[in-house]
Amino acid sequence: MYGVNARPIPEEPPPDLPAPGTLLVDTSRNNRVGEFRGVAGLYWSLRPVGGGREWEVEPRHVRPALPIELLRARTARANARSRGEVL
């Protein structure tokens, strides 16, 4: 039940979740490209393409990677793999 001056806070529908491994761009961190790993509470977990520590971002700051960003990310992953940094 709500008070006289209270009203329910409308909930925004959750954004569609990308498939794990989808490359996304975090616009809150200088357009950093990351691989979608999953959901952590209200945040999405992304991991650097070439390996490294995951970070969390609000879904509203995420967009799909453009084709050129996909190419750069895949090249970075291949280079990291050739250096033995990732499997």
C-alpha atoms as a PDB file:
ATOM      1  CA  MET A   1       0.000   0.000   0.000  1.00  0.00           C
ATOM      2  CA  TYR A   2       1.223   3.486  -0.840  1.00  0.00           C
ATOM      3  CA  GLY A   3       0.895   6.649   1.249  1.00  0.00           C
ATOM      4  CA  VAL A   4      -1.036   9.699   0.132  1.00  0.00           C
ATOM      5  CA  ASN A   5       1.939  11.306  -1.608  1.00  0.00           C
ATOM      6  CA  ALA A   6       3.707   8.120  -2.581  1.00  0.00           C
ATOM      7  CA  ARG A   7       3.506   6.295  -5.850  1.00  0.00           C
ATOM      8  CA  PRO A   8       5.255   3.214  -7.128  1.00  0.00           C
ATOM      9  CA  ILE A   9       8.566   3.722  -8.862  1.00  0.00           C
ATOM     10  CA  PRO A  10       8.158   2.458 -12.411  1.00  0.00           C
ATOM     11  CA  GLU A  11      10.632  -0.272 -13.144  1.00  0.00           C
ATOM     12  CA  GLU A  12      12.499  -0.096 -16.404  1.00  0.00           C
ATOM     13  CA  PRO A  13      12.338  -3.349 -18.299  1.00  0.00           C
ATOM     14  CA  PRO A  14      15.674  -5.135 -18.152  1.00  0.00           C
ATOM     15  CA  PRO A  15      17.629  -4.858 -21.384  1.00  0.00           C
ATOM     16  CA  ASP A  16      17.968  -8.006 -23.442  1.00  0.00           C
ATOM     17  CA  LEU A  17      20.969  -9.937 -22.242  1.00  0.00           C
ATOM     18  CA  PRO A  18      23.630 -10.629 -24.845  1.00  0.00           C
ATOM     19  CA  ALA A  19      25.012 -14.123 -25.211  1.00  0.00           C
ATOM     20  CA  PRO A  20      28.153 -14.821 -23.165  1.00  0.00           C
ATOM     21  CA  GLY A  21      31.203 -13.948 -25.242  1.00  0.00           C
ATOM     22  CA  THR A  22      29.475 -11.143 -27.165  1.00  0.00           C
ATOM     23  CA  LEU A  23      31.771  -8.168 -27.699  1.00  0.00           C
ATOM     24  CA  LEU A  24      30.382  -4.930 -26.292  1.00  0.00           C
ATOM     25  CA  VAL A  25      31.610  -1.369 -25.877  1.00  0.00           C
ATOM     26  CA  ASP A  26      31.603   0.328 -22.469  1.00  0.00           C
ATOM     27  CA  THR A  27      30.880   3.988 -23.227  1.00  0.00           C
ATOM     28  CA  SER A  28      31.572   5.013 -19.612  1.00  0.00           C
ATOM     29  CA  ARG A  29      35.220   3.897 -19.927  1.00  0.00           C
ATOM     30  CA  ASN A  30      36.399   5.618 -23.088  1.00  0.00           C
ATOM     31  CA  ASN A  31      34.693   3.090 -25.411  1.00  0.00           C
ATOM     32  CA  ARG A  32      36.571   0.128 -23.970  1.00  0.00           C
ATOM     33  CA  VAL A  33      35.692  -3.133 -25.725  1.00  0.00           C
ATOM     34  CA  GLY A  34      34.944  -6.121 -23.549  1.00  0.00           C
ATOM     35  CA  GLU A  35      33.521  -9.607 -23.757  1.00  0.00           C
ATOM     36  CA  PHE A  36      30.185 -10.095 -21.985  1.00  0.00           C
ATOM     37  CA  ARG A  37      30.603 -12.577 -19.116  1.00  0.00           C
ATOM     38  CA  GLY A  38      27.319 -12.350 -17.234  1.00  0.00           C
ATOM     39  CA  VAL A  39      25.230 -10.367 -14.784  1.00  0.00           C
ATOM     40  CA  ALA A  40      26.375  -9.277 -11.327  1.00  0.00           C
ATOM     41  CA  GLY A  41      23.389  -7.730  -9.565  1.00  0.00           C
ATOM     42  CA  LEU A  42      22.480  -4.547 -11.428  1.00  0.00           C
ATOM     43  CA  TYR A  43      25.676  -4.595 -13.473  1.00  0.00           C
ATOM     44  CA  TRP A  44      27.022  -6.498 -16.448  1.00  0.00           C
ATOM     45  CA  SER A  45      30.462  -8.090 -16.209  1.00  0.00           C
ATOM     46  CA  LEU A  46      32.833  -7.509 -19.101  1.00  0.00           C
ATOM     47  CA  ARG A  47      36.328  -8.900 -19.595  1.00  0.00           C
ATOM     48  CA  PRO A  48      39.087  -7.402 -21.739  1.00  0.00           C
ATOM     49  CA  VAL A  49      39.387  -9.218 -25.046  1.00  0.00           C
ATOM     50  CA  GLY A  50      43.107  -9.866 -24.653  1.00  0.00           C
ATOM     51  CA  GLY A  51      42.617 -11.185 -21.116  1.00  0.00           C
ATOM     52  CA  GLY A  52      42.788  -9.438 -17.779  1.00  0.00           C
ATOM     53  CA  ARG A  53      40.532  -8.402 -14.918  1.00  0.00           C
ATOM     54  CA  GLU A  54      36.809  -8.227 -15.448  1.00  0.00           C
ATOM     55  CA  TRP A  55      34.977  -5.001 -14.737  1.00  0.00           C
ATOM     56  CA  GLU A  56      31.356  -4.164 -14.110  1.00  0.00           C
ATOM     57  CA  VAL A  57      29.270  -1.625 -15.992  1.00  0.00           C
ATOM     58  CA  GLU A  58      25.696  -0.421 -15.921  1.00  0.00           C
ATOM     59  CA  PRO A  59      23.793  -1.807 -18.927  1.00  0.00           C
ATOM     60  CA  ARG A  60      22.831   1.725 -20.009  1.00  0.00           C
ATOM     61  CA  HIS A  61      26.522   2.424 -20.729  1.00  0.00           C
ATOM     62  CA  VAL A  62      26.918  -0.556 -23.063  1.00  0.00           C
ATOM     63  CA  ARG A  63      26.400  -0.805 -26.801  1.00  0.00           C
ATOM     64  CA  PRO A  64      27.184  -3.479 -29.389  1.00  0.00           C
ATOM     65  CA  ALA A  65      30.647  -3.267 -30.901  1.00  0.00           C
ATOM     66  CA  LEU A  66      30.932  -1.863 -34.429  1.00  0.00           C
ATOM     67  CA  PRO A  67      32.531  -4.033 -37.142  1.00  0.00           C
ATOM     68  CA  ILE A  68      35.844  -2.133 -36.927  1.00  0.00           C
ATOM     69  CA  GLU A  69      35.828  -2.533 -33.130  1.00  0.00           C
ATOM     70  CA  LEU A  70      35.189  -6.262 -33.546  1.00  0.00           C
ATOM     71  CA  LEU A  71      38.158  -6.508 -35.907  1.00  0.00           C
ATOM     72  CA  ARG A  72      40.435  -4.641 -33.483  1.00  0.00           C
ATOM     73  CA  ALA A  73      39.302  -6.793 -30.568  1.00  0.00           C
ATOM     74  CA  ARG A  74      39.804 -10.041 -32.478  1.00  0.00           C
ATOM     75  CA  THR A  75      43.256  -8.882 -33.575  1.00  0.00           C
ATOM     76  CA  ALA A  76      44.139  -8.013 -29.963  1.00  0.00           C
ATOM     77  CA  ARG A  77      42.957 -11.460 -28.849  1.00  0.00           C
ATOM     78  CA  ALA A  78      44.998 -13.195 -31.568  1.00  0.00           C
ATOM     79  CA  ASN A  79      48.089 -11.190 -30.628  1.00  0.00           C
ATOM     80  CA  ALA A  80      47.654 -11.971 -26.923  1.00  0.00           C
ATOM     81  CA  ARG A  81      47.204 -15.637 -27.760  1.00  0.00           C
ATOM     82  CA  SER A  82      50.374 -15.672 -29.884  1.00  0.00           C
ATOM     83  CA  ARG A  83      52.286 -14.194 -26.925  1.00  0.00           C
ATOM     84  CA  GLY A  84      50.902 -16.919 -24.662  1.00  0.00           C
ATOM     85  CA  GLU A  85      48.881 -14.487 -22.541  1.00  0.00           C
ATOM     86  CA  VAL A  86      45.524 -16.205 -23.168  1.00  0.00           C
ATOM     87  CA  LEU A  87      44.482 -19.670 -24.280  1.00  0.00           C
END
